[in-house]
CSV table of C-alpha atoms in Angstrom, one decimal:
chain,number,residue,atom,x,y,z
L,156,ARG,CA,-21.4,-24.7,55.7
L,157,VAL,CA,-21.3,-21.4,53.9
L,158,ALA,CA,-24.2,-20.5,51.7
L,159,ILE,CA,-24.0,-17.6,49.3
L,160,THR,CA,-26.8,-16.0,47.4
L,161,ALA,CA,-26.9,-16.1,43.6
L,162,GLY,CA,-26.1,-12.4,43.6
L,163,GLU,CA,-22.9,-12.9,45.6
L,164,TYR,CA,-21.9,-15.7,43.4
L,165,LYS,CA,-22.4,-13.6,40.3
L,166,SER,CA,-20.3,-10.8,41.7
L,167,TYR,CA,-17.6,-13.3,42.6
L,168,LEU,CA,-17.6,-14.5,39.0
L,169,ARG,CA,-17.3,-11.0,37.8
L,170,MET,CA,-14.3,-10.3,39.9
L,171,SER,CA,-12.5,-13.6,39.3
L,172,SER,CA,-12.9,-13.3,35.5
L,173,ILE,CA,-14.3,-16.8,35.2
L,174,GLY,CA,-17.1,-16.5,32.7
L,175,THR,CA,-19.0,-19.6,33.5
L,176,GLY,CA,-22.0,-19.9,31.3
L,177,TYR,CA,-21.0,-17.0,29.0
L,178,ASP,CA,-17.8,-18.3,27.7
L,179,PHE,CA,-18.8,-21.1,25.4
L,180,SER,CA,-18.3,-19.2,22.2
L,181,ALA,CA,-17.0,-16.1,20.8
L,182,GLY,CA,-20.5,-15.4,19.6
L,183,GLN,CA,-21.6,-14.6,23.1
L,184,PHE,CA,-21.5,-11.6,25.3
L,185,SER,CA,-21.5,-11.9,29.1
L,186,PRO,CA,-24.0,-9.7,31.1
L,187,ASP,CA,-21.2,-7.3,31.8
L,188,GLY,CA,-20.3,-6.8,28.2
L,189,ARG,CA,-17.3,-9.1,27.9
L,190,VAL,CA,-16.5,-11.7,25.3
L,191,PHE,CA,-14.8,-14.3,27.4
L,192,GLN,CA,-13.4,-16.3,24.5
L,193,VAL,CA,-11.4,-13.3,23.5
L,194,GLU,CA,-10.2,-12.8,27.0
L,195,TYR,CA,-9.1,-16.4,27.3
L,196,ALA,CA,-7.2,-16.0,24.0
L,197,GLN,CA,-5.5,-13.0,25.6
L,198,LYS,CA,-4.5,-15.3,28.5
L,199,ALA,CA,-2.8,-17.6,26.1
L,200,VAL,CA,-0.7,-14.6,25.1
L,201,GLU,CA,0.0,-13.7,28.7
L,202,ASN,CA,1.4,-17.2,29.4
L,203,SER,CA,3.9,-17.0,26.5
L,204,GLY,CA,7.5,-15.9,26.8
L,205,SER,CA,8.0,-12.2,26.8
L,206,VAL,CA,8.1,-10.3,23.5
L,207,ILE,CA,9.1,-6.7,23.4
L,208,ALA,CA,9.5,-4.2,20.6
L,209,VAL,CA,10.9,-0.7,20.7
L,210,ARG,CA,10.7,2.1,18.1
L,211,GLY,CA,13.8,4.1,18.0
L,212,SER,CA,15.0,7.2,16.1
L,213,ASP,CA,16.0,5.1,13.0
L,214,GLY,CA,14.2,1.8,13.2
L,215,VAL,CA,12.5,-0.8,15.3
L,216,VAL,CA,14.1,-3.5,17.4
L,217,PHE,CA,12.3,-6.8,18.4
L,218,GLY,CA,13.4,-9.0,21.3
L,219,VAL,CA,11.9,-12.4,22.2
L,220,GLU,CA,12.4,-14.5,25.4
L,221,LYS,CA,12.1,-17.9,23.7
L,222,ILE,CA,11.6,-20.3,26.6
L,223,ILE,CA,13.3,-23.7,25.9
L,224,THR,CA,11.4,-26.5,27.4
L,225,SER,CA,13.8,-29.2,26.3
L,226,GLN,CA,17.6,-29.4,25.7
L,227,LEU,CA,16.8,-31.7,22.7
L,228,TYR,CA,15.5,-28.8,20.7
L,229,GLU,CA,17.7,-27.6,17.8
L,230,GLN,CA,18.9,-24.1,18.4
L,231,GLY,CA,17.4,-21.4,16.3
L,232,ASN,CA,14.3,-23.4,15.6
L,233,ASN,CA,10.7,-22.2,16.0
L,234,ARG,CA,11.6,-18.6,15.2
L,235,ARG,CA,9.4,-16.1,16.9
L,236,VAL,CA,10.4,-13.2,14.7
L,237,GLN,CA,9.3,-13.4,11.2
L,238,SER,CA,9.4,-11.3,8.1
L,239,VAL,CA,6.3,-10.2,6.3
L,240,ASP,CA,7.4,-9.2,2.8
L,241,ASP,CA,10.9,-7.8,3.1
L,242,HIS,CA,10.2,-4.4,4.7
L,243,ILE,CA,8.1,-5.5,7.7
L,244,GLY,CA,9.2,-7.5,10.7
L,245,GLY,CA,6.9,-9.3,13.1
L,246,ALA,CA,7.4,-10.8,16.5
L,247,VAL,CA,4.7,-13.1,17.9
L,248,ALA,CA,3.6,-14.1,21.4
L,249,GLY,CA,1.1,-16.9,22.2
L,250,MET,CA,0.2,-20.1,20.4
L,251,LEU,CA,2.9,-20.6,17.8
L,252,SER,CA,0.8,-22.5,15.3
L,253,ASP,CA,-1.9,-19.7,15.4
L,254,ALA,CA,1.0,-17.3,14.9
L,255,ARG,CA,2.1,-19.1,11.8
L,256,ALA,CA,-1.4,-18.8,10.3
L,257,ILE,CA,-1.5,-15.0,11.0
L,258,VAL,CA,1.9,-14.5,9.5
L,259,ALA,CA,1.0,-16.5,6.4
L,260,ARG,CA,-2.1,-14.3,6.0
L,261,ALA,CA,0.0,-11.2,6.5
L,262,ARG,CA,2.3,-12.3,3.7
L,263,GLU,CA,-0.7,-13.0,1.4
L,264,GLU,CA,-2.0,-9.5,2.1
L,265,ALA,CA,1.4,-8.0,1.4
L,266,THR,CA,1.8,-9.9,-1.8
L,267,ASP,CA,-1.7,-8.9,-2.9
L,268,TYR,CA,-1.1,-5.2,-2.2
L,269,ARG,CA,2.2,-5.3,-4.1
L,270,ASP,CA,0.5,-7.0,-7.0
L,271,VAL,CA,-2.2,-4.3,-7.3
L,272,TYR,CA,-0.3,-1.2,-6.3
L,273,GLN,CA,3.3,-2.1,-7.3
L,274,VAL,CA,4.6,-0.7,-4.0
L,275,PRO,CA,5.4,-2.4,-0.7
L,276,ILE,CA,2.4,-2.4,1.7
L,277,PRO,CA,2.6,0.4,4.3
L,278,LEU,CA,2.5,-0.9,7.8
L,279,LYS,CA,-0.7,0.8,8.7
L,280,MET,CA,-2.5,-0.8,5.7
L,281,LEU,CA,-1.2,-4.2,6.7
L,282,CYS,CA,-2.3,-3.8,10.3
L,283,GLU,CA,-5.8,-2.7,9.1
L,284,ARG,CA,-6.1,-5.8,7.0
L,285,LEU,CA,-4.6,-8.1,9.5
L,286,GLY,CA,-6.7,-6.6,12.4
L,287,HIS,CA,-9.8,-7.1,10.4
L,288,TYR,CA,-8.8,-10.8,9.8
L,289,VAL,CA,-8.1,-11.5,13.4
L,290,HIS,CA,-11.4,-9.7,14.4
L,291,LEU,CA,-13.2,-12.0,12.0
L,292,TYR,CA,-12.4,-14.9,14.3
L,293,THR,CA,-14.0,-13.2,17.3
L,294,VAL,CA,-17.5,-12.8,16.0
L,295,TYR,CA,-18.6,-16.3,15.1
L,296,GLY,CA,-19.6,-19.2,17.3
L,297,GLY,CA,-18.0,-21.7,15.0
L,298,LEU,CA,-14.5,-20.3,15.2
L,299,ARG,CA,-12.1,-19.7,18.0
L,300,PRO,CA,-10.1,-16.5,18.2
L,301,PHE,CA,-6.3,-16.5,17.6
L,302,GLY,CA,-4.3,-16.9,20.8
L,303,VAL,CA,-1.7,-14.6,19.5
L,304,SER,CA,-0.4,-11.1,19.8
L,305,ILE,CA,1.7,-9.9,16.9
L,306,LEU,CA,4.0,-6.9,17.0
L,307,LEU,CA,4.8,-5.5,13.6
L,308,GLY,CA,7.4,-2.9,12.7
L,309,SER,CA,8.8,-1.2,9.6
L,310,TRP,CA,11.1,1.6,8.7
L,311,ASP,CA,11.5,3.6,5.5
L,312,GLU,CA,13.3,6.8,4.5
L,313,LEU,CA,10.1,8.8,4.0
L,314,ASN,CA,8.0,7.7,7.0
L,315,GLY,CA,10.6,6.7,9.6
L,316,ALA,CA,10.0,3.9,12.1
L,317,LYS,CA,6.6,2.5,12.8
L,318,LEU,CA,5.5,-0.1,15.4
L,319,MET,CA,2.0,-1.6,15.8
L,320,GLU,CA,0.5,-4.4,17.9
L,321,ILE,CA,-2.5,-6.6,16.9
L,322,ASP,CA,-4.0,-8.5,19.9
L,323,PRO,CA,-6.5,-11.4,19.8
L,324,SER,CA,-9.4,-9.1,19.8
L,325,GLY,CA,-8.2,-7.8,16.4
L,326,SER,CA,-7.5,-4.3,17.6
L,327,ALA,CA,-4.4,-2.7,16.0
L,328,ARG,CA,-2.6,0.0,18.0
L,329,GLY,CA,0.5,2.0,17.3
L,330,TYR,CA,3.3,2.1,19.9
L,331,TYR,CA,6.6,3.7,20.7
L,332,GLY,CA,7.4,0.7,22.9
L,333,CYS,CA,5.4,-2.5,23.5
L,334,ALA,CA,5.6,-5.6,25.6
L,335,VAL,CA,3.5,-8.8,25.7
L,336,GLY,CA,3.8,-12.1,27.4
L,337,LYS,CA,4.9,-13.3,30.8
L,338,GLY,CA,7.1,-10.4,31.9
L,339,LYS,CA,5.1,-7.6,30.2
L,340,GLN,CA,4.4,-5.6,33.3
L,341,ASN,CA,8.1,-5.4,34.3
L,342,ALA,CA,9.1,-5.0,30.7
L,343,LYS,CA,6.7,-2.1,30.2
L,344,THR,CA,8.2,-0.4,33.3
L,345,GLU,CA,11.7,-0.8,31.9
L,346,ILE,CA,10.7,0.4,28.5
L,347,GLU,CA,9.1,3.5,29.9
L,348,LYS,CA,12.5,4.5,31.4
L,349,LEU,CA,14.1,4.5,27.9
L,350,ASP,CA,14.1,7.7,25.9
L,351,MET,CA,13.3,5.8,22.8
L,352,THR,CA,12.9,8.5,20.3
L,353,LYS,CA,16.5,9.6,20.9
L,354,LEU,CA,18.2,6.2,20.8
L,355,THR,CA,19.4,4.5,17.6
L,356,CYS,CA,18.7,0.9,16.7
L,357,ARG,CA,22.3,-0.1,17.6
L,358,GLU,CA,21.8,1.3,21.1
L,359,LEU,CA,18.3,-0.2,21.4
L,360,ILE,CA,19.5,-3.7,20.6
L,361,LYS,CA,21.5,-3.7,23.8
L,362,GLU,CA,18.7,-2.2,25.8
L,363,VAL,CA,16.1,-4.7,24.5
L,364,ALA,CA,18.5,-7.6,25.4
L,365,LYS,CA,18.9,-6.1,28.8
L,366,ILE,CA,15.2,-5.9,29.4
L,367,ILE,CA,14.5,-9.4,28.2
L,368,TYR,CA,17.2,-10.8,30.5
L,369,SER,CA,15.9,-8.8,33.4
L,370,VAL,CA,12.3,-9.9,33.1
L,371,HIS,CA,13.2,-13.5,32.6
L,372,ASP,CA,12.2,-15.6,35.5
L,373,GLU,CA,15.2,-17.9,36.3
L,374,VAL,CA,13.2,-20.0,38.8
L,375,LYS,CA,10.1,-20.8,36.6
L,376,ASP,CA,11.7,-21.2,33.2
L,377,LYS,CA,15.3,-22.3,33.5
L,378,HIS,CA,16.5,-22.1,29.9
L,379,PHE,CA,15.7,-19.5,27.3
L,380,GLU,CA,17.1,-18.3,24.0
L,381,LEU,CA,17.1,-14.6,23.2
L,382,GLU,CA,15.9,-13.8,19.7
L,383,LEU,CA,16.8,-10.3,18.4
L,384,SER,CA,15.8,-8.7,15.1
L,385,TRP,CA,15.8,-5.3,13.7
L,386,ILE,CA,14.7,-3.2,10.8
L,387,GLY,CA,15.9,0.4,10.1
L,388,LYS,CA,18.4,2.6,8.5
L,389,ASP,CA,21.2,0.2,9.3
L,390,THR,CA,19.5,-2.6,7.5
L,391,GLY,CA,18.4,-0.5,4.5
L,392,GLY,CA,14.8,-0.9,5.5
L,393,LYS,CA,14.9,-4.7,5.4
L,394,HIS,CA,13.9,-6.9,8.3
L,395,GLN,CA,16.8,-9.0,9.5
L,396,ILE,CA,18.0,-11.1,12.5
L,397,VAL,CA,20.6,-9.0,14.3
L,398,PRO,CA,24.1,-10.1,13.1
L,399,LYS,CA,26.2,-12.2,15.4
L,400,ASP,CA,28.6,-9.6,16.5
L,401,LEU,CA,26.0,-7.1,17.6
L,402,TYR,CA,24.0,-9.9,19.1
L,403,ASP,CA,27.0,-11.1,21.2
L,404,GLU,CA,27.6,-7.5,22.3
L,405,ALA,CA,24.0,-7.1,23.4
L,406,VAL,CA,24.0,-10.4,25.3
L,407,LYS,CA,27.2,-9.4,27.1
L,408,TYR,CA,25.7,-6.0,28.0
L,409,ALA,CA,22.5,-7.7,29.3
L,410,GLU,CA,24.4,-10.3,31.4
L,411,GLU,CA,26.6,-7.6,32.9
L,412,ALA,CA,23.6,-5.5,33.8
L,413,LEU,CA,22.0,-8.5,35.4
L,414,ASN,CA,25.1,-9.3,37.4
L,415,ASP,CA,25.3,-5.6,38.5
L,416,SER,CA,21.8,-5.6,39.7
L,417,ASP,CA,22.3,-8.9,41.5
L,418,ASP,CA,25.3,-7.4,43.3
L,419,GLU,CA,23.1,-4.5,44.3
L,420,ASP,CA,20.6,-6.8,45.8
L,421,ASN,CA,23.3,-8.6,47.8
L,422,VAL,CA,24.7,-5.4,49.2
L,423,MET,CA,21.3,-4.4,50.5
Z,73,ALA,CA,2.7,-14.6,-36.7
Z,74,VAL,CA,-0.8,-13.2,-36.4
Z,75,VAL,CA,-3.4,-15.8,-35.4
Z,76,SER,CA,-7.2,-15.6,-35.8
Z,77,THR,CA,-9.1,-13.3,-33.5
Z,78,GLN,CA,-12.0,-15.7,-33.0
Z,79,SER,CA,-12.5,-16.6,-29.4
Z,80,GLY,CA,-13.7,-20.1,-28.4
Z,81,HIS,CA,-17.2,-20.7,-29.6
Z,82,TYR,CA,-19.7,-23.5,-29.9
Z,83,GLY,CA,-20.4,-24.7,-33.5
Z,84,ARG,CA,-23.1,-22.7,-35.1
Z,85,GLY,CA,-23.9,-24.9,-38.1
Z,86,LYS,CA,-26.5,-27.7,-38.0
Z,87,ASP,CA,-23.9,-30.4,-38.1
Z,88,GLU,CA,-21.4,-28.9,-35.7
Z,89,GLY,CA,-23.6,-29.5,-32.6
Z,90,THR,CA,-21.9,-28.7,-29.4
Z,91,THR,CA,-18.2,-28.9,-30.5
Z,92,VAL,CA,-15.9,-26.1,-29.3
Z,93,SER,CA,-13.0,-24.7,-31.2
Z,94,PRO,CA,-9.9,-23.6,-29.2
Z,95,LYS,CA,-9.7,-19.9,-28.2
Z,96,LYS,CA,-7.1,-18.1,-30.3
Z,97,HIS,CA,-5.4,-14.9,-29.3
Z,98,THR,CA,-4.1,-12.2,-31.6
Z,99,MET,CA,-0.5,-11.9,-30.7
Z,100,GLN,CA,1.8,-9.2,-31.7
Z,101,PRO,CA,4.4,-7.5,-29.5
Z,102,ILE,CA,3.8,-3.8,-29.0
Z,103,VAL,CA,6.6,-2.1,-27.1
Z,104,THR,CA,9.7,-4.2,-27.8
Z,105,GLY,CA,13.3,-4.6,-26.7
Z,106,THR,CA,16.0,-5.7,-29.1
Z,107,SER,CA,19.1,-7.9,-28.6
Z,108,VAL,CA,20.3,-9.2,-25.3
Z,109,LEU,CA,23.9,-10.6,-25.2
Z,110,GLY,CA,25.5,-12.9,-22.8
Z,111,ILE,CA,29.0,-14.5,-22.3
Z,112,ARG,CA,29.9,-17.0,-19.7
Z,113,THR,CA,33.5,-17.0,-18.5
Z,114,LYS,CA,35.3,-19.0,-15.9
Z,115,GLU,CA,35.3,-15.9,-13.7
Z,116,GLY,CA,31.7,-15.1,-14.1
Z,117,VAL,CA,28.9,-14.2,-16.5
Z,118,VAL,CA,28.4,-10.9,-18.3
Z,119,ILE,CA,25.1,-9.8,-19.9
Z,120,ALA,CA,24.2,-6.7,-21.8
Z,121,ALA,CA,21.2,-5.0,-23.3
Z,122,ASP,CA,20.4,-1.5,-24.5
Z,123,THR,CA,17.9,0.8,-22.8
Z,124,LEU,CA,15.4,1.2,-25.7
Z,125,GLY,CA,11.7,0.3,-25.9
Z,126,SER,CA,10.7,0.5,-29.5
Z,127,TYR,CA,7.1,1.2,-30.6
Z,128,GLY,CA,7.3,-0.5,-34.0
Z,129,SER,CA,9.9,1.6,-35.8
Z,130,LEU,CA,9.6,4.5,-33.4
Z,131,ALA,CA,12.4,4.7,-30.8
Z,132,ARG,CA,9.8,5.6,-28.1
Z,133,PHE,CA,11.1,4.8,-24.6
Z,134,ARG,CA,14.8,5.4,-24.4
Z,135,ASP,CA,15.5,4.8,-20.7
Z,136,ILE,CA,13.9,1.4,-19.9
Z,137,GLN,CA,15.6,-1.3,-17.9
Z,138,ARG,CA,15.8,-4.5,-19.9
Z,139,LEU,CA,18.2,-6.1,-17.4
Z,140,MET,CA,16.8,-7.1,-14.0
Z,141,LYS,CA,18.7,-8.3,-10.9
Z,142,VAL,CA,16.5,-11.1,-9.6
Z,143,ASN,CA,18.6,-11.9,-6.6
Z,144,ASP,CA,22.3,-12.2,-5.7
Z,145,SER,CA,22.7,-15.2,-8.0
Z,146,THR,CA,20.9,-14.1,-11.1
Z,147,ILE,CA,20.4,-11.3,-13.6
Z,148,ILE,CA,17.9,-11.7,-16.5
Z,149,GLY,CA,17.7,-9.8,-19.8
Z,150,GLY,CA,14.4,-9.4,-21.7
Z,151,PHE,CA,14.0,-9.3,-25.5
Z,152,GLY,CA,10.6,-8.9,-27.1
Z,153,ASP,CA,7.4,-7.5,-25.7
Z,154,TYR,CA,8.2,-5.3,-22.8
Z,155,ALA,CA,4.8,-5.6,-21.0
Z,156,ASP,CA,5.2,-9.4,-21.0
Z,157,PHE,CA,8.7,-8.9,-19.6
Z,158,GLN,CA,7.4,-6.6,-16.9
Z,159,PHE,CA,4.9,-9.3,-16.0
Z,160,LEU,CA,7.7,-11.9,-15.6
Z,161,MET,CA,9.8,-9.4,-13.6
Z,162,LYS,CA,6.8,-8.9,-11.2
Z,163,LEU,CA,6.5,-12.6,-10.6
Z,164,LEU,CA,10.2,-13.1,-10.1
Z,165,ARG,CA,10.3,-10.1,-7.7
Z,166,GLN,CA,7.7,-11.8,-5.6
Z,167,GLN,CA,9.6,-15.1,-5.7
Z,168,THR,CA,12.6,-13.4,-4.3
Z,169,ILE,CA,10.6,-11.9,-1.5
Z,170,ASP,CA,9.1,-15.3,-0.7
Z,171,ASP,CA,12.7,-16.6,-0.5
Z,172,GLU,CA,13.7,-13.8,1.8
Z,173,VAL,CA,11.0,-14.2,4.3
Z,174,VAL,CA,12.0,-17.7,5.1
Z,175,GLY,CA,15.0,-16.1,6.6
Z,176,ASP,CA,17.7,-18.7,6.0
Z,177,GLY,CA,19.6,-16.8,3.4
Z,178,VAL,CA,18.9,-19.3,0.6
Z,179,TYR,CA,17.6,-18.0,-2.7
Z,180,ARG,CA,16.6,-19.6,-6.0
Z,181,ASP,CA,19.7,-19.9,-8.1
Z,182,ALA,CA,20.1,-19.2,-11.8
Z,183,PRO,CA,19.3,-22.8,-13.1
Z,184,ALA,CA,16.2,-22.8,-10.9
Z,185,ILE,CA,15.0,-19.5,-12.3
Z,186,HIS,CA,15.9,-20.6,-15.8
Z,187,ASN,CA,13.8,-23.7,-15.4
Z,188,TRP,CA,10.9,-21.9,-13.9
Z,189,LEU,CA,10.9,-19.5,-16.9
Z,190,ARG,CA,11.0,-22.4,-19.3
Z,191,CYS,CA,8.0,-24.0,-17.6
Z,192,VAL,CA,6.0,-20.8,-17.7
Z,193,LEU,CA,6.9,-19.9,-21.3
Z,194,TYR,CA,6.3,-23.4,-22.7
Z,195,ASN,CA,3.0,-23.6,-20.9
Z,196,ARG,CA,1.8,-20.4,-22.3
Z,197,ARG,CA,2.9,-21.3,-25.9
Z,198,THR,CA,1.0,-24.6,-25.5
Z,199,LYS,CA,-2.1,-22.6,-24.7
Z,200,PHE,CA,-1.5,-20.5,-27.8
Z,201,ASN,CA,-1.1,-17.4,-25.6
Z,202,PRO,CA,2.7,-16.9,-25.5
Z,203,LEU,CA,4.6,-14.3,-23.5
Z,204,TRP,CA,6.4,-12.8,-26.5
Z,205,ASN,CA,9.9,-12.8,-25.0
Z,206,THR,CA,13.3,-14.3,-25.2
Z,207,ILE,CA,14.9,-14.2,-21.9
Z,208,VAL,CA,18.7,-14.6,-21.2
Z,209,VAL,CA,19.4,-15.9,-17.7
Z,210,ALA,CA,22.8,-15.0,-16.4
Z,211,GLY,CA,24.0,-16.1,-13.0
Z,212,LYS,CA,25.5,-18.8,-10.9
Z,213,ASN,CA,24.3,-22.0,-9.3
Z,214,TYR,CA,24.4,-23.0,-5.7
Z,215,GLY,CA,28.0,-24.2,-6.1
Z,216,GLY,CA,29.0,-20.8,-7.3
Z,217,GLU,CA,29.7,-21.9,-10.9
Z,218,PRO,CA,28.8,-19.5,-13.7
Z,219,TYR,CA,25.6,-20.2,-15.5
Z,220,LEU,CA,24.2,-18.8,-18.7
Z,221,GLY,CA,20.8,-19.8,-20.1
Z,222,TYR,CA,18.4,-18.9,-22.9
Z,223,VAL,CA,14.7,-19.4,-23.0
Z,224,ASP,CA,12.2,-18.1,-25.7
Z,225,LYS,CA,8.5,-17.7,-26.3
Z,226,ILE,CA,8.1,-21.2,-27.7
Z,227,GLY,CA,9.7,-22.7,-24.7
Z,228,VAL,CA,13.1,-23.6,-26.2
Z,229,ALA,CA,15.6,-23.6,-23.4
Z,230,PHE,CA,19.3,-24.3,-23.3
Z,231,GLU,CA,22.6,-23.5,-21.6
Z,232,GLU,CA,25.6,-22.1,-23.5
Z,233,LYS,CA,28.9,-20.2,-23.2
Z,234,THR,CA,27.6,-17.5,-25.5
Z,235,VAL,CA,23.9,-16.5,-26.1
Z,236,ALA,CA,22.2,-13.7,-28.0
Z,237,THR,CA,18.6,-12.8,-29.0
Z,238,GLY,CA,17.1,-11.2,-32.0
Z,239,PHE,CA,19.6,-9.3,-34.3
Z,240,GLY,CA,22.3,-10.2,-31.8
Z,241,SER,CA,22.1,-13.9,-32.7
Z,242,TYR,CA,23.0,-13.0,-36.4
Z,243,ILE,CA,25.5,-10.3,-35.9
Z,244,ALA,CA,26.9,-10.5,-32.3
Z,245,LEU,CA,26.9,-14.3,-31.7
Z,246,PRO,CA,29.5,-15.1,-34.3
Z,247,MET,CA,31.8,-12.3,-32.9
Z,248,MET,CA,31.3,-13.6,-29.4
Z,249,ARG,CA,32.0,-17.2,-30.4
Z,250,LYS,CA,35.1,-16.2,-32.2
Z,251,ALA,CA,36.4,-14.3,-29.2
Z,252,MET,CA,35.7,-17.3,-26.9
Z,253,ASP,CA,37.4,-19.7,-29.3
Z,254,GLU,CA,40.5,-17.6,-29.5
Z,255,ASN,CA,40.6,-16.9,-25.7
Z,256,PRO,CA,38.7,-19.5,-23.8
Z,257,ASP,CA,40.1,-18.4,-20.5
Z,258,MET,CA,39.0,-14.8,-20.8
Z,259,GLY,CA,38.0,-13.0,-17.7
Z,260,VAL,CA,35.0,-10.8,-16.9
Z,261,GLU,CA,36.7,-7.5,-18.0
Z,262,GLU,CA,37.6,-9.0,-21.4
Z,263,ALA,CA,34.1,-10.3,-21.8
Z,264,LYS,CA,32.7,-6.8,-21.1
Z,265,ALA,CA,35.0,-5.5,-23.9
Z,266,VAL,CA,33.8,-8.1,-26.3
Z,267,LEU,CA,30.2,-7.2,-25.5
Z,268,LYS,CA,30.8,-3.5,-26.0
Z,269,ARG,CA,32.3,-4.2,-29.4
Z,270,CYS,CA,29.3,-6.3,-30.3
Z,271,LEU,CA,26.9,-3.6,-29.1
Z,272,ARG,CA,28.6,-1.1,-31.3
Z,273,VAL,CA,28.2,-3.2,-34.4
Z,274,LEU,CA,24.6,-3.8,-33.4
Z,275,PHE,CA,24.0,-0.1,-33.2
Z,276,TYR,CA,25.4,0.3,-36.7
Z,277,ARG,CA,23.3,-2.5,-38.2
Z,278,ASP,CA,20.1,-3.0,-36.1
Z,279,CYS,CA,17.6,-0.3,-36.9
Z,280,ARG,CA,15.8,-0.9,-33.6
Z,281,SER,CA,18.8,-0.4,-31.4
Z,282,LEU,CA,20.1,2.5,-29.3
Z,283,ASN,CA,23.6,3.5,-28.4
Z,284,ARG,CA,22.9,3.5,-24.7
Z,285,PHE,CA,23.2,0.2,-22.9
Z,286,GLN,CA,23.8,-1.5,-19.6
Z,287,ILE,CA,26.1,-4.4,-18.7
Z,288,GLY,CA,25.4,-6.8,-15.9
Z,289,VAL,CA,27.9,-9.0,-14.1
Z,290,VAL,CA,27.4,-12.1,-11.9
Z,291,SER,CA,30.6,-13.3,-10.4
Z,292,ALA,CA,31.8,-14.6,-7.1
Z,293,GLY,CA,32.3,-11.1,-5.8
Z,294,GLU,CA,29.5,-9.1,-7.3
Z,295,THR,CA,26.1,-9.2,-8.9
Z,296,SER,CA,25.3,-5.8,-10.3
Z,297,ILE,CA,24.0,-3.9,-13.3
Z,298,SER,CA,26.0,-0.9,-14.5
Z,299,GLU,CA,24.7,2.5,-15.1
Z,300,PRO,CA,23.8,3.2,-18.8
Z,301,MET,CA,26.8,3.8,-21.0
Z,302,SER,CA,27.5,4.4,-24.7
Z,303,ALA,CA,30.0,3.1,-27.3
Z,304,ASP,CA,32.2,5.3,-29.4
Z,305,THR,CA,31.0,5.2,-33.0
Z,306,ASP,CA,32.6,6.1,-36.3
Z,307,TRP,CA,30.1,6.8,-39.1
Z,308,SER,CA,32.7,8.0,-41.6
Z,309,ILE,CA,32.3,5.0,-43.8
Z,310,GLY,CA,28.7,5.9,-44.2
Z,311,ALA,CA,29.7,9.1,-46.0
Z,312,ASN,CA,30.4,7.3,-49.3
Z,313,PRO,CA,28.2,4.3,-49.8
Z,314,SER,CA,28.3,2.7,-53.2
Z,315,GLY,CA,25.3,1.2,-54.9
Z,316,TYR,CA,22.7,3.3,-53.1
Z,317,GLU,CA,22.9,6.4,-55.3
């Protein structure tokens, strides 16, 4: 029999990130200053299919690894990239139904801003409002946090491309390149290799597709659908799903890159 | 018509008790737009309006847009109070955005927008607080067929080959109807020529008009509003009027 002291047990808990006793509600802190409910919400995001977004010289490109759990699903359903107003695009990772609620709220905020100020809402203002909203769900015992990370991007002539991420804790951060979900570590490594500020959206579409294909785990999740969307100079500042011809080109580029790297592995 | 300015109030007299009279609103349009004209041909629909916002008899704002492209299927033209038209344009703009974010490429078509306007305008008139406008809805339906509708501040709504508002309904409409009767298969370019002719006569005769107008087209190929243009005028007959000496 192995007996451990209470102190040893507590330090085990601290390391293993189980918050037993301090994780019942978002209204509680743990002794080491963590809100476990928010961390658990972040885990929901980590278990979702990868989502990456990259900010280029003339726009933002979103790519989503949409894992298909059944061949019975209609293709193109359960879109992970959504438009908020017509000039902001969003890609979501985590619990899809929570994501819908956040996107609906974002749309309301955008509508309200447009109503009052007669101009489309700037991305920064939207993220402030949305971050505040998500944060709201992390301070009350009676509510649970959103298990969603949302990546939002926009482009306009005056301000150029902008990309921000809101995570379950409600913090909104600006990025040049961002990845969330299953393959985020690998994706981040790949994104760092890109010289994003010099690449245009057209080039980035192919790179994003390549990264998604490379971080996709063939063993664990057999089938996936790649969702690509963009917003930038080429779309006139409107968020759109990438048109079929560019999409096919990107997929081809991604598959070829995958085959090349497979060949490299075989040679070694 | 000017209605009483009393707001809703409880009866003051001994016998009136707690009865309430309806709230009434003083209504008069302030900055106004004049005629909007529309012709529906087999090829598409053409709509025209000048760029003047009158402040009573003062030609105050000479570069306003009275035609609005709602989406790829519809252009609307506003006659009457310009602030009320701006309000409707704002609501329609938001509707188009709401259609866009769904992301399936489907937008409200002209009959849908026409009906929505009818509902809103009739509802407001019933509450004795009208939006002081007549709107011409030019566009196409989901099947691609040309559509031209009219809806006014009392909620009257109909669909026709030729429509006009204000002065246009007295002066331009007979001209447009005659042109359609003589040439029922006219195309979009001929319709534009008819409208230009009508707008010239309206400039001669309507004191609240301006010789600077836009023409909008909704056809299979395009949905657009032109840059402002003017009609050539000949005022020589005005040199020797008789009976006004």
